[in-house]
Amino acid sequence: MQFETKAIWAGQEADKTTGATIVPIYQTSTFTQEEVGKHKGYEYSRVANPTRTALDICLASLEEGKYGLSFASGLAAEHAILSILRPNDHIIVPEDMYGGTYRLIKEVLEPNNIKVTFSDFTDLEAVKAAFLPTTKLIWIETPTNPVLKIFDIQAIAEFSHKKKAIVVVDNTFATPYFQKPLLLGAHIVIHSTTKYINGHSDIIGGAVILNDPEIYEKIFLIQKTVGAVPSPFDSWLTLRGVKTLAIRMRQHEQNAFQVAEFLKTSSNVEKVLFPGLKDHPGHDIAKKQMTGFGGLVSFRIKGGLKEANLFFKKLEIFQLADSLGGVESLANYSALMTHESFPAELRQKIGVTDNLIRLSIGIEHIDDLLLDLKSALK
Ligand SMILES: Cc1ncc(COP(=O)(O)O)c(C=O)c1O
């Protein structure tokens, strides 16, 4: 089955009891049992719920994985994965990553004695040099939030396989429509489904997809024990959103290309960051491991916070907001929004400068988007 078909049908066959064509919202916390231990596969919705199961199956299928687990947020999904680590285990993570992941590592992992090395993942030798005998896991986010760096999943995975370390890829920005990390050698894919997977900026959610039964059992145990699960309604909204993922991603990318090309011509723009541009340092790797470049475009405006604020104020269609990946266009000032938990020097080092603006390009008509940007940049 092709991607578009799986997005609509995987895990979503007609309801066996009623024939409902669309997966119902099983808004129930509990399930009646015929006798002790005899039930229809569901007992209590923290452990499993049929609407969530449909989403789990669909997401696993889109990522070409065996198991899917949906969570209450992307960070809850990340936390569940990282909870399989034990004190003194070592992990390697990129210097560039979503600010919330950085905060999770700094505020939760490190105080619990997980050892962390931050490394430059554009340099494979640096990643190799960071390996220790206690290294259990490598965390990849590509393209990165917000500077859209590209890391070579296959090269890092090949090395990690030799060292028997688990490779996790945050695939939130690319989505399985453009990038399938499990096919490139990763063990685990994580998503903030809040973003493109749901696509309509009306839920917070996360997902973990993987093939290894042992790791699956560990993460499932954490999920049911901790209970950071999405509600049946949020699972249903996410299922409805994911049905149009392919068509949305094609349009996001088409619009993103035009926005990137336009920004390059603006005299008030210092630098455009979009992996689809030939001069992007990660362009060749992106071409190798992705089938499209996504819908995010970041740029450096001439000036700093003052000029950025002027730009944000003049925008009419683009909304100044956290988040990304919805059908609507958003603009974000990463230094003080998504990445405020980063120390200032690290922000500078990874390029989250005071003039960096991240645009999540929506699927509105491109003429309207370009007009909005043009007048705001004047
Ligand atoms: C790349 C990436 N990963 C993970 C997350 C965390 O997801 P959530 O906000 O759903 O917890 C985000 C949120 O912005 C993100 O951009």
Coordinates of C-alpha atoms and ligand atoms in Angstrom, one line a residue:
M1 CA 0.0 0.0 0.0
Q2 CA 1.3 3.5 -0.8
F3 CA 1.8 6.2 1.8
E4 CA -1.4 8.2 1.0
T5 CA -3.5 5.1 1.2
K6 CA -2.0 3.9 4.5
A7 CA -2.6 7.4 6.0
I8 CA -6.3 6.9 5.4
W9 CA -6.7 3.2 6.1
A10 CA -3.9 1.7 8.2
G11 CA -5.5 0.7 11.6
Q12 CA -8.7 2.3 10.4
E13 CA -10.9 -0.5 9.0
A14 CA -14.7 -0.2 9.6
D15 CA -15.8 -0.7 13.2
K16 CA -16.5 -4.3 13.8
T17 CA -19.5 -3.9 16.1
T18 CA -21.4 -1.0 14.3
G19 CA -19.8 -0.7 10.8
A20 CA -18.8 2.9 11.5
T21 CA -16.5 3.8 8.6
I22 CA -14.5 6.3 10.6
V23 CA -12.8 5.1 13.8
P24 CA -15.1 6.1 16.6
I25 CA -14.0 8.2 19.6
Y26 CA -14.0 5.6 22.4
Q27 CA -14.5 8.1 25.1
T28 CA -14.3 5.7 28.0
S29 CA -11.9 5.1 30.8
T30 CA -12.8 1.5 31.3
F31 CA -14.1 -1.6 29.6
T32 CA -16.6 -4.2 30.9
Q33 CA -15.2 -7.7 31.2
E34 CA -17.3 -10.9 30.7
E35 CA -15.5 -12.6 33.6
V36 CA -12.2 -12.0 35.4
G37 CA -9.5 -11.9 32.9
K38 CA -11.9 -12.3 29.9
H39 CA -12.2 -9.2 27.8
K40 CA -12.0 -7.9 24.2
G41 CA -8.4 -6.7 24.5
Y42 CA -9.1 -3.5 26.4
E43 CA -9.3 -3.1 30.2
Y44 CA -8.4 0.5 31.1
S45 CA -7.6 3.5 28.8
R46 CA -4.3 4.4 30.3
V47 CA -3.1 1.0 29.1
A48 CA -4.9 1.0 25.8
N49 CA -7.9 2.5 24.1
P50 CA -9.2 1.5 20.6
T51 CA -9.0 5.0 19.1
R52 CA -5.4 5.3 20.3
T53 CA -4.7 1.8 18.9
A54 CA -5.9 2.9 15.5
L55 CA -3.5 5.9 15.7
D56 CA -0.6 3.7 16.9
I57 CA -1.0 1.3 14.0
C58 CA -1.4 4.1 11.4
L59 CA 1.8 5.9 12.6
A60 CA 3.8 2.7 12.8
S61 CA 2.7 1.9 9.2
L62 CA 3.7 5.4 7.9
E63 CA 7.1 5.1 9.5
E64 CA 7.6 1.5 8.2
G65 CA 7.8 0.3 11.8
K66 CA 6.2 -2.6 13.7
Y67 CA 5.1 -0.8 16.9
G68 CA 3.6 2.6 17.5
L69 CA 2.9 4.2 20.8
S70 CA 1.1 7.5 21.1
F71 CA 1.8 9.9 23.9
A72 CA 0.2 13.1 25.4
S73 CA 3.0 15.2 24.0
G74 CA 6.2 15.0 22.0
L75 CA 8.2 15.6 25.2
A76 CA 6.3 12.8 27.0
A77 CA 7.3 10.5 24.2
E78 CA 10.9 11.6 24.5
H79 CA 10.8 11.2 28.3
A80 CA 9.5 7.6 27.9
I81 CA 12.3 6.7 25.6
L82 CA 15.0 8.3 27.8
S83 CA 13.5 6.6 30.9
I84 CA 14.9 3.2 29.7
L85 CA 18.3 4.6 30.6
R86 CA 19.9 3.9 34.0
P87 CA 22.2 6.0 36.2
N88 CA 25.7 6.4 34.8
D89 CA 24.5 5.5 31.3
H90 CA 26.0 7.9 28.7
I91 CA 24.2 9.4 25.7
I92 CA 25.4 11.6 22.9
V93 CA 23.1 14.4 21.7
P94 CA 23.5 17.2 19.2
E95 CA 24.3 20.7 20.3
D96 CA 21.4 21.7 18.0
M97 CA 18.1 20.5 19.1
Y98 CA 14.6 21.7 20.1
G99 CA 14.9 23.8 23.3
G100 CA 12.4 21.6 25.2
T101 CA 14.5 18.5 24.6
Y102 CA 17.5 20.4 25.9
R103 CA 15.6 21.3 29.0
L104 CA 14.5 17.7 29.5
I105 CA 18.1 16.6 29.4
K106 CA 19.4 19.4 31.6
E107 CA 16.6 19.4 34.2
V108 CA 15.5 15.8 34.4
L109 CA 18.2 13.5 32.9
E110 CA 21.4 15.0 34.2
P111 CA 20.1 15.4 37.8
N112 CA 19.2 11.7 37.6
N113 CA 22.8 10.9 36.8
I114 CA 22.5 10.2 33.1
K115 CA 25.8 11.4 31.5
V116 CA 25.4 13.5 28.4
T117 CA 27.9 14.7 25.8
F118 CA 26.7 17.5 23.5
S119 CA 28.4 17.1 20.1
D120 CA 28.5 18.7 16.6
F121 CA 26.6 16.2 14.6
T122 CA 27.6 17.7 11.3
D123 CA 31.0 16.3 12.1
L124 CA 30.9 12.4 12.2
E125 CA 34.4 12.3 13.7
A126 CA 33.2 14.4 16.6
V127 CA 30.3 12.0 17.2
K128 CA 32.7 9.0 17.1
A129 CA 35.1 10.7 19.4
A130 CA 32.3 11.3 22.0
F131 CA 31.6 7.5 22.3
L132 CA 32.4 5.9 25.6
P133 CA 32.1 2.3 26.8
T134 CA 29.0 3.4 28.7
T135 CA 27.3 5.1 25.7
K136 CA 23.8 3.6 25.4
L137 CA 22.0 6.0 23.1
I138 CA 22.5 8.6 20.4
W139 CA 19.8 11.2 19.8
I140 CA 19.4 12.7 16.4
E141 CA 17.1 15.6 15.4
T142 CA 17.2 16.4 11.7
P143 CA 16.4 18.8 10.2
T144 CA 17.1 20.7 13.5
N145 CA 14.9 23.2 15.2
P146 CA 15.3 26.1 14.3
V147 CA 18.4 26.4 12.1
L148 CA 17.5 23.4 9.9
K149 CA 20.9 21.7 10.1
I150 CA 21.0 18.2 8.5
F151 CA 22.6 15.2 10.2
D152 CA 23.5 12.0 8.3
I153 CA 21.2 9.4 9.9
Q154 CA 22.7 6.5 8.0
A155 CA 26.3 7.3 8.8
I156 CA 25.6 7.8 12.5
A157 CA 23.4 4.7 12.6
E158 CA 26.1 2.5 11.0
F159 CA 28.7 3.6 13.5
S160 CA 26.2 3.2 16.5
H161 CA 25.3 -0.3 15.3
K162 CA 28.9 -1.4 15.6
K163 CA 28.9 0.1 19.2
K164 CA 25.5 -1.4 20.0
A165 CA 24.0 2.0 20.9
I166 CA 20.4 2.8 20.3
V167 CA 19.8 5.5 17.7
V168 CA 16.8 7.7 18.1
V169 CA 15.6 10.2 15.5
D170 CA 13.3 13.0 16.1
N171 CA 11.5 13.1 12.8
T172 CA 9.1 15.9 13.7
F173 CA 10.3 18.3 11.0
A174 CA 10.6 16.0 8.0
T175 CA 7.6 13.6 8.8
P176 CA 7.6 10.1 7.4
Y177 CA 6.4 11.6 4.1
F178 CA 9.8 13.0 3.5
Q179 CA 12.1 10.9 5.7
K180 CA 11.9 7.4 7.1
P181 CA 14.7 7.0 9.7
L182 CA 13.9 3.3 10.5
L183 CA 14.8 2.5 6.9
L184 CA 18.1 4.4 7.4
G185 CA 19.1 2.3 10.4
A186 CA 17.6 4.1 13.3
H187 CA 16.1 2.0 16.1
I188 CA 13.5 4.5 17.3
V189 CA 11.6 7.4 15.7
I190 CA 10.0 10.0 17.9
H191 CA 7.4 12.7 16.8
S192 CA 5.8 15.7 18.3
T193 CA 2.5 14.8 16.6
T194 CA 1.4 18.3 17.7
K195 CA 3.1 19.5 14.5
Y196 CA 2.7 18.1 10.9
I197 CA 1.3 14.7 11.8
N198 CA -1.9 16.3 13.3
G199 CA -1.3 19.4 11.1
H200 CA -4.1 21.7 12.4
S201 CA -2.6 23.2 15.6
D202 CA -5.4 21.9 17.8
I203 CA -3.8 19.1 19.9
I204 CA -0.6 18.4 21.8
G205 CA 0.7 14.9 21.1
G206 CA 3.7 12.6 20.6
A207 CA 4.6 9.2 19.2
V208 CA 7.3 6.6 19.4
I209 CA 7.7 4.1 16.5
L210 CA 10.1 1.2 16.5
N211 CA 10.8 -2.4 15.4
D212 CA 12.6 -4.0 18.3
P213 CA 10.2 -6.0 20.5
E214 CA 12.4 -5.7 23.6
I215 CA 12.8 -1.9 23.5
Y216 CA 9.0 -1.7 22.7
E217 CA 8.1 -3.6 25.8
K218 CA 10.3 -1.3 27.9
I219 CA 8.8 1.8 26.5
F220 CA 5.3 0.4 26.7
L221 CA 5.9 -0.4 30.4
I222 CA 6.9 3.1 31.0
Q223 CA 3.9 4.5 29.1
K224 CA 1.4 2.4 31.0
T225 CA 3.1 3.0 34.4
V226 CA 3.5 6.8 34.0
G227 CA 0.4 7.3 31.9
A228 CA 1.3 10.3 29.7
V229 CA -1.2 9.1 27.1
P230 CA -3.4 11.2 24.7
S231 CA -7.2 11.3 25.2
P232 CA -9.4 9.4 22.8
F233 CA -10.6 12.7 21.4
D234 CA -7.0 13.9 20.7
S235 CA -6.1 10.5 19.2
W236 CA -9.1 10.9 16.9
L237 CA -8.2 14.4 15.9
T238 CA -4.7 13.3 15.1
L239 CA -6.0 10.4 13.1
R240 CA -8.2 12.8 11.1
G241 CA -5.2 15.1 10.6
V242 CA -2.8 12.5 9.5
K243 CA -5.1 11.3 6.7
T244 CA -4.1 14.4 4.7
L245 CA -0.4 14.4 5.7
A246 CA 1.0 13.7 2.2
I247 CA -1.0 16.3 0.4
R248 CA -0.3 18.9 3.1
M249 CA 3.5 18.2 3.0
R250 CA 3.6 18.6 -0.7
Q251 CA 2.0 22.0 -0.5
H252 CA 4.0 23.1 2.6
E253 CA 7.2 22.3 0.7
Q254 CA 6.1 23.9 -2.6
N255 CA 5.3 27.1 -0.7
A256 CA 8.5 26.9 1.4
F257 CA 10.6 26.8 -1.8
Q258 CA 8.9 30.0 -3.1
V259 CA 9.3 31.7 0.3
A260 CA 13.0 30.8 0.5
E261 CA 13.6 32.0 -3.0
F262 CA 11.8 35.3 -2.3
L263 CA 13.7 35.9 1.0
K264 CA 16.9 35.5 -0.9
T265 CA 16.0 38.5 -3.0
S266 CA 15.1 40.8 0.0
S267 CA 17.6 43.5 0.8
N268 CA 16.5 43.2 4.5
V269 CA 17.5 39.6 4.8
E270 CA 21.0 38.6 5.7
K271 CA 20.8 34.8 5.2
V272 CA 18.2 32.2 4.3
L273 CA 18.3 28.7 5.8
F274 CA 16.4 26.1 3.9
P275 CA 17.8 22.6 3.2
G276 CA 16.2 22.7 -0.3
L277 CA 18.6 25.6 -1.3
K278 CA 21.7 24.3 -3.1
D279 CA 23.9 26.6 -0.9
H280 CA 22.6 25.0 2.3
P281 CA 25.5 23.1 3.9
G282 CA 23.3 20.0 4.5
H283 CA 21.7 20.1 1.0
D284 CA 23.5 17.0 -0.3
I285 CA 22.8 14.8 2.7
A286 CA 19.2 16.0 2.8
K287 CA 18.9 15.0 -0.9
K288 CA 20.3 11.6 0.0
Q289 CA 18.1 10.8 3.0
M290 CA 14.9 12.8 2.4
T291 CA 12.4 12.8 -0.5
G292 CA 11.5 16.5 0.2
F293 CA 12.9 19.4 2.2
G294 CA 9.9 20.2 4.4
G295 CA 8.0 23.3 5.1
L296 CA 10.2 25.3 7.5
V297 CA 12.3 28.2 6.4
S298 CA 14.5 30.2 8.8
F299 CA 16.3 33.5 8.0
R300 CA 18.4 36.1 9.6
I301 CA 16.9 39.6 9.3
K302 CA 19.2 42.5 9.0
G303 CA 19.4 44.0 12.6
G304 CA 18.3 42.3 15.8
L305 CA 15.3 42.0 18.2
K306 CA 14.0 45.5 17.3
E307 CA 13.9 44.8 13.6
A308 CA 12.5 41.3 14.2
N309 CA 9.7 42.8 16.3
L310 CA 8.9 45.4 13.6
F311 CA 8.7 42.5 11.1
F312 CA 6.4 40.5 13.4
K313 CA 4.1 43.5 14.0
K314 CA 3.6 44.1 10.3
L315 CA 2.7 40.5 9.5
E316 CA -1.0 40.0 8.9
I317 CA -1.3 36.3 7.8
F318 CA 1.8 34.8 9.6
Q319 CA 1.1 34.7 13.3
L320 CA 3.9 35.2 15.9
A321 CA 3.6 32.0 17.8
D322 CA 5.4 28.9 19.1
S323 CA 4.8 25.7 17.3
L324 CA 4.9 24.8 13.6
G325 CA 3.6 22.3 11.1
G326 CA -0.1 23.4 11.0
V327 CA -1.9 24.5 7.9
E328 CA -1.6 28.1 8.9
S329 CA 1.7 30.1 8.6
L330 CA 3.5 31.0 11.8
A331 CA 6.6 33.1 12.6
N332 CA 8.8 32.4 15.6
Y333 CA 11.6 34.3 17.3
S334 CA 13.5 31.2 18.5
A335 CA 16.1 32.9 20.8
L336 CA 13.4 34.1 23.2
M337 CA 10.6 31.6 22.4
T338 CA 11.4 27.9 21.6
H339 CA 15.1 28.2 22.7
E340 CA 14.9 30.4 25.8
S341 CA 16.1 27.5 27.9
F342 CA 19.4 27.4 26.0
P343 CA 22.4 29.3 27.6
A344 CA 23.1 32.4 25.5
E345 CA 26.6 31.3 24.5
L346 CA 25.3 27.9 23.2
R347 CA 22.5 29.7 21.3
Q348 CA 25.1 31.9 19.6
K349 CA 27.3 28.8 18.9
I350 CA 24.6 26.9 17.1
G351 CA 23.3 29.9 15.2
V352 CA 20.2 30.8 17.2
T353 CA 21.2 34.5 16.9
D354 CA 19.2 37.5 17.9
N355 CA 18.2 38.1 14.3
L356 CA 17.0 34.6 13.6
I357 CA 13.4 34.1 12.5
R358 CA 11.8 30.7 11.9
L359 CA 8.9 30.5 9.5
S360 CA 6.5 27.6 9.4
I361 CA 5.1 27.9 5.9
G362 CA 1.4 27.0 5.8
I363 CA -0.7 26.0 2.9
E364 CA -2.4 29.3 2.3
H365 CA -2.2 30.7 -1.2
I366 CA 1.5 31.5 -2.0
D367 CA 0.7 34.9 -3.4
D368 CA -0.9 36.0 -0.1
L369 CA 2.1 34.6 1.9
L370 CA 4.6 36.4 -0.3
L371 CA 2.7 39.7 -0.2
D372 CA 2.6 39.4 3.6
L373 CA 6.3 38.8 3.9
K374 CA 7.1 41.5 1.3
S375 CA 5.2 44.2 3.2
A376 CA 6.5 43.2 6.6
L377 CA 10.1 43.3 5.3
K378 CA 9.7 46.8 3.8
Ligands
LIG1 C1 11.6 18.9 16.9 C2 10.7 18.9 18.1 N1 10.7 17.8 18.9 C3 9.9 17.7 20.0 C4 9.1 18.7 20.4 C5 8.2 18.6 21.6 O1 6.9 18.3 21.3 P1 5.6 18.7 22.2 O2 5.6 20.2 22.2 O3 4.5 18.1 21.5 O4 5.9 18.2 23.5 C6 9.0 19.9 19.6 C7 8.1 21.0 19.9 O5 8.2 22.1 19.4 C8 9.9 20.0 18.4 O6 9.9 21.0 17.7

